Coordinates of C-alpha atoms in Angstrom, one line a residue:
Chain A
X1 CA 31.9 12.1 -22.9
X2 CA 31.9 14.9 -25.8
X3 CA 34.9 16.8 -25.8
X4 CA 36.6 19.5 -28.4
X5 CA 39.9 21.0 -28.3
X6 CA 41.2 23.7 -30.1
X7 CA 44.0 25.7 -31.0
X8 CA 44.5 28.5 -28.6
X9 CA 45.0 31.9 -29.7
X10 CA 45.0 34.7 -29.8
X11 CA 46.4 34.9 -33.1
X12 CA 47.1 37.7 -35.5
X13 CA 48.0 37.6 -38.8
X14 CA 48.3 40.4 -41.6
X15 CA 45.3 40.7 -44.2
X16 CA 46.0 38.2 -47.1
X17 CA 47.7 36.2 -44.6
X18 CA 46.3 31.8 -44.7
X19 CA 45.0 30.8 -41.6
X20 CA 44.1 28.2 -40.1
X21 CA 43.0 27.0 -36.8
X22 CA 43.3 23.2 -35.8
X23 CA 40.2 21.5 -34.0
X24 CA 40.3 18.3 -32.7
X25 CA 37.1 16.3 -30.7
X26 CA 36.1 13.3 -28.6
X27 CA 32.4 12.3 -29.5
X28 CA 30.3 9.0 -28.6
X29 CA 28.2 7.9 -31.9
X30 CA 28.3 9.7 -34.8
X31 CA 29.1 13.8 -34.4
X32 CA 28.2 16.5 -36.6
X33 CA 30.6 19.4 -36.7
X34 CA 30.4 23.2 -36.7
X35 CA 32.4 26.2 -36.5
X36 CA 30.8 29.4 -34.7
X37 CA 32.0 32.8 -35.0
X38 CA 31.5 35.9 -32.7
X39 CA 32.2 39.0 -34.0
X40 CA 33.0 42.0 -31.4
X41 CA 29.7 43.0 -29.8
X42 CA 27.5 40.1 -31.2
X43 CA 26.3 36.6 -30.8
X44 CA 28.1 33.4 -32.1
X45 CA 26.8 32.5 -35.7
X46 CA 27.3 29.4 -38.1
X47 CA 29.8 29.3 -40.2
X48 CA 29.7 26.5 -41.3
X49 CA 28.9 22.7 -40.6
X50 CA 29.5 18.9 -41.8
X51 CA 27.2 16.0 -40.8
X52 CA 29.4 13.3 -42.1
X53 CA 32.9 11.9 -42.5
X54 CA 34.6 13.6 -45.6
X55 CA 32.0 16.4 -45.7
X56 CA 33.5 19.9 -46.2
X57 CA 32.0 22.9 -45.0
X58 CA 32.2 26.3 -46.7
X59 CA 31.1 29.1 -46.3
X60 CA 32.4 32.9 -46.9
X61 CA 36.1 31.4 -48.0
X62 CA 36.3 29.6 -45.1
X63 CA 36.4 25.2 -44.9
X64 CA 36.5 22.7 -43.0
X65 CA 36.7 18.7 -43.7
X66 CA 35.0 16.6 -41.1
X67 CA 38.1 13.7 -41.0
X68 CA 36.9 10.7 -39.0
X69 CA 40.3 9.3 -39.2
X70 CA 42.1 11.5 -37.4
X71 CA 38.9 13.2 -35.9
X72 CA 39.5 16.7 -36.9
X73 CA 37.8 19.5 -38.2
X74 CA 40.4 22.2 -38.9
X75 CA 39.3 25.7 -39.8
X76 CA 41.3 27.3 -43.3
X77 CA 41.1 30.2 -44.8
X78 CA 43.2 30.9 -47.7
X79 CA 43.3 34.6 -47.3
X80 CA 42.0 36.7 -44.5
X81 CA 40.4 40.1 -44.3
X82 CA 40.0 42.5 -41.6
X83 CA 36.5 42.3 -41.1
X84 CA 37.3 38.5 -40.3
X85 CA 38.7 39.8 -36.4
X86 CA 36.8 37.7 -34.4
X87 CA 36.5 34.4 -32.2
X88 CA 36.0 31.5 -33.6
X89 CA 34.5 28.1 -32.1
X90 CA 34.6 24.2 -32.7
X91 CA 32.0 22.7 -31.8
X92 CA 29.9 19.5 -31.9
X93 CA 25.9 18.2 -31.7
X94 CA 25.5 14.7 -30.3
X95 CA 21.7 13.9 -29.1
X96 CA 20.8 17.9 -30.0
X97 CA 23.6 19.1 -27.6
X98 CA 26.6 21.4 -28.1
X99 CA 30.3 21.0 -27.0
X100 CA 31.7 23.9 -28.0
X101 CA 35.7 24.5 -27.8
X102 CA 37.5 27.1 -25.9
X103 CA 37.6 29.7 -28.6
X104 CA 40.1 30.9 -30.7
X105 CA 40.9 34.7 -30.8
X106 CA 42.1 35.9 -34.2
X107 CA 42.9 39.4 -35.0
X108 CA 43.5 40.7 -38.9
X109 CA 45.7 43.7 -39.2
X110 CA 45.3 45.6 -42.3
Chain B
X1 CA 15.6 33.4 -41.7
X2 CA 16.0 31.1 -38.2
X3 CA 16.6 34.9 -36.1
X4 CA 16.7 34.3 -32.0
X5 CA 16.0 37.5 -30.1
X6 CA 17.2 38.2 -26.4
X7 CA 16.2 40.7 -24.2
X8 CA 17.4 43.0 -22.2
X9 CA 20.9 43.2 -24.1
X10 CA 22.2 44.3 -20.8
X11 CA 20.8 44.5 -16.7
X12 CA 22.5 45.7 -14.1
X13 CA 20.6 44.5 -10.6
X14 CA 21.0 44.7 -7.1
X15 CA 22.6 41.6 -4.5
X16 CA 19.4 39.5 -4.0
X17 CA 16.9 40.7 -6.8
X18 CA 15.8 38.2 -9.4
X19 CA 16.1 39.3 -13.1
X20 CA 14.3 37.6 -15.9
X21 CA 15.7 37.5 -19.6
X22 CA 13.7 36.5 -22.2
X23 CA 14.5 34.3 -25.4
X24 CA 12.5 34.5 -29.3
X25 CA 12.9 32.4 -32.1
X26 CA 11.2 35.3 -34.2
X27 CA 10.8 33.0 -37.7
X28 CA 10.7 29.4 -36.7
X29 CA 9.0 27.5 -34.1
X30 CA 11.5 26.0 -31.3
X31 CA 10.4 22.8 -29.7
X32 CA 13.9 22.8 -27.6
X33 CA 15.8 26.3 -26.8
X34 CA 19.0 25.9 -25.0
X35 CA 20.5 28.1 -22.0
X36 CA 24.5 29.1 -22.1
X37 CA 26.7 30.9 -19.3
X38 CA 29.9 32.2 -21.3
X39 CA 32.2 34.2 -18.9
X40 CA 34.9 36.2 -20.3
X41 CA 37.3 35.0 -22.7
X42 CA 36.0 31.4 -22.1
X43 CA 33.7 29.1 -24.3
X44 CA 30.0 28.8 -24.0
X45 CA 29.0 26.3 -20.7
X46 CA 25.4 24.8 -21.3
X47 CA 23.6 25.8 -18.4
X48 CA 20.1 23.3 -19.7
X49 CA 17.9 22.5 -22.3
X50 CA 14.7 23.9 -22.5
X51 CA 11.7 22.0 -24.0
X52 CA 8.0 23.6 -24.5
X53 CA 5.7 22.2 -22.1
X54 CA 7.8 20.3 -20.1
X55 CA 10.6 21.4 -17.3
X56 CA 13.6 21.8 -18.0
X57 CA 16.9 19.6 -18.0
X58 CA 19.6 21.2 -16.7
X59 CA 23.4 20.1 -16.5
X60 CA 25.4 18.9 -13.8
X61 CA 26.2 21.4 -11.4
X62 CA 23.7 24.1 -12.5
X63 CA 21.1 24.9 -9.6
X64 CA 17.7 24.4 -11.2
X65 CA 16.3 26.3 -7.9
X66 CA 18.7 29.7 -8.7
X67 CA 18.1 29.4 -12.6
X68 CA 13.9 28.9 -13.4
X69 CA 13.4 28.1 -17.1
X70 CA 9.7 28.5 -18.6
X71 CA 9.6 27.1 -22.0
X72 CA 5.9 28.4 -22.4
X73 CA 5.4 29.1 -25.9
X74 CA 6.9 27.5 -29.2
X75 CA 8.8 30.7 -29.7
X76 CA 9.9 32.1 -25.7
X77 CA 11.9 30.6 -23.0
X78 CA 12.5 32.8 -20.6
X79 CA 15.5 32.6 -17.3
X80 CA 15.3 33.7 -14.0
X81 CA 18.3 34.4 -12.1
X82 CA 16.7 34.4 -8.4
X83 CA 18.0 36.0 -5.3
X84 CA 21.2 37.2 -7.7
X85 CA 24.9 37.9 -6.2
X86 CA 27.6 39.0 -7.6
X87 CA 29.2 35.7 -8.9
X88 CA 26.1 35.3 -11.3
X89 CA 27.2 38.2 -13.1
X90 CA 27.9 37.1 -16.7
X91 CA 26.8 36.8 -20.3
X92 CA 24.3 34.7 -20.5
X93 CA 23.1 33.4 -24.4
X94 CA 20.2 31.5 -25.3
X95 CA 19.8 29.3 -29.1
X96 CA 17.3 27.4 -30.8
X97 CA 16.7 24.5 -32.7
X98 CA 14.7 24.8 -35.7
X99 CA 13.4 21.0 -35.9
X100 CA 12.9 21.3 -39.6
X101 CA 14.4 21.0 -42.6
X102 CA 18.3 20.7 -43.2
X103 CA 19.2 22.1 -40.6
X104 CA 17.6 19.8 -37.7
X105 CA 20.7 19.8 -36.3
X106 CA 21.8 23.2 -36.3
X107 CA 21.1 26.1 -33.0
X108 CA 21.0 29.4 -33.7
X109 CA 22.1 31.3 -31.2
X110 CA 20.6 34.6 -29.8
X111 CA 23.1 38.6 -28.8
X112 CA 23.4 37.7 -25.6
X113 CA 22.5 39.3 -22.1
X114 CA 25.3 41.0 -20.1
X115 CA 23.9 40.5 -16.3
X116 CA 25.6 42.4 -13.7
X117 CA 24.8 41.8 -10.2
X118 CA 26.4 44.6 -7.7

């Protein structure tokens, strides 16, 4: 079956500070891969998404490379503001359907 | 665009009332909305998949008799949480698939509904 594992948190870091948070999945066929974050209060949203092998996903600083090879889709940032505070999910669409990872709680301090 | 609406935000019920919460796709048509059960500090646990038209599929372990979903319109499913009890309480999230364009494969996910049975 689908799985996605992901670095567990929570993890805070100081503004300016690189992040990144490791993702790793088990997938049948041919995945496409997302990252979801909830802010404080709201509902997930995209961030960002790759359909393929070697697409990268961007989106407000943040990336991600879809690497078959090693079947990761790590979340970077090079530097991270406040208003980034939020959870953060892995997740992946096989036949329509969501997996989504455990979560990852990140906290910016200023 | 591709906004999902939820409502109520939050309900508080009594032990053995049935509480209905209601999911929009306000700018898109959604052939297939998806229910999720997220409880604290966890992940998001598909509870089914709702297609319009048709019933329901619904994932292992989730009773399709405590949890009704009516997928009546392109744009509204709506849950049911019959005869609710305490352990039911939770936040419960609905998404959409928008089936066209780019972003066939992308669900976009509605605020959430806080339900808390006493």
């Amino acid at each position: 079956g689908n799985s996605v594992t992901q670095m567990e948190g929570p993890v805070t870091l100081s503004e300016e500070a690189f992040l990144t948070i490791n993702c790793t999945y088990t997938a049948t066929g041919y995945p496409s891969l997302f990252w979801y974050v909830q802010y404080p209060g709201e509902g997930l949203q995209l961030l960002l998404k790759a359909t393929k092998a070697d697409d990268k996903g961007s989106n407000k600083g943040f990336e991600a490379t879809y690497r078959k090879e090693t079947t990761s889709f790590h979340l970077e940032k090079g530097s991270v503001q406040v208003s980034d505070s939020a959870v953060y999910f892995c997740a992946l669409s096989t036949d329509y359907k969501l997996s989504f990872g455990a979560g990852t709680t990140v906290t910016v301090r200023a | 665009g591709a906004v999902v609406s939820q409502h109520p935000s939050r309900v508080i019920c009594k032990s053995g009332t049935s509480v209905k919460i209601e999911c929009r796709s306000l700018d898109f048509q959604a052939t297939t909305m998806f229910w999720y059960r997220q409880f604290p500090k966890q992940s998001l646990m598909l509870m089914a998949t709702s297609n319009e038209g048709s019933k329901a599929t619904y994932e292992q372990g989730v009773e399709k008799d405590k949890f009704l979903i009516n997928h009546a319109s392109l744009t509204l499913s709506t849950l049911t949480v019959t005869s609710a009890h305490p352990e039911d309480s939770s936040f419960y999230i609905c998404s959409a698939r928008d089936p066209d364009g780019r972003t066939w494969d992308t669900q976009y996910f509605g605020p959430g509904t806080r339900l808390t049975v006493l």
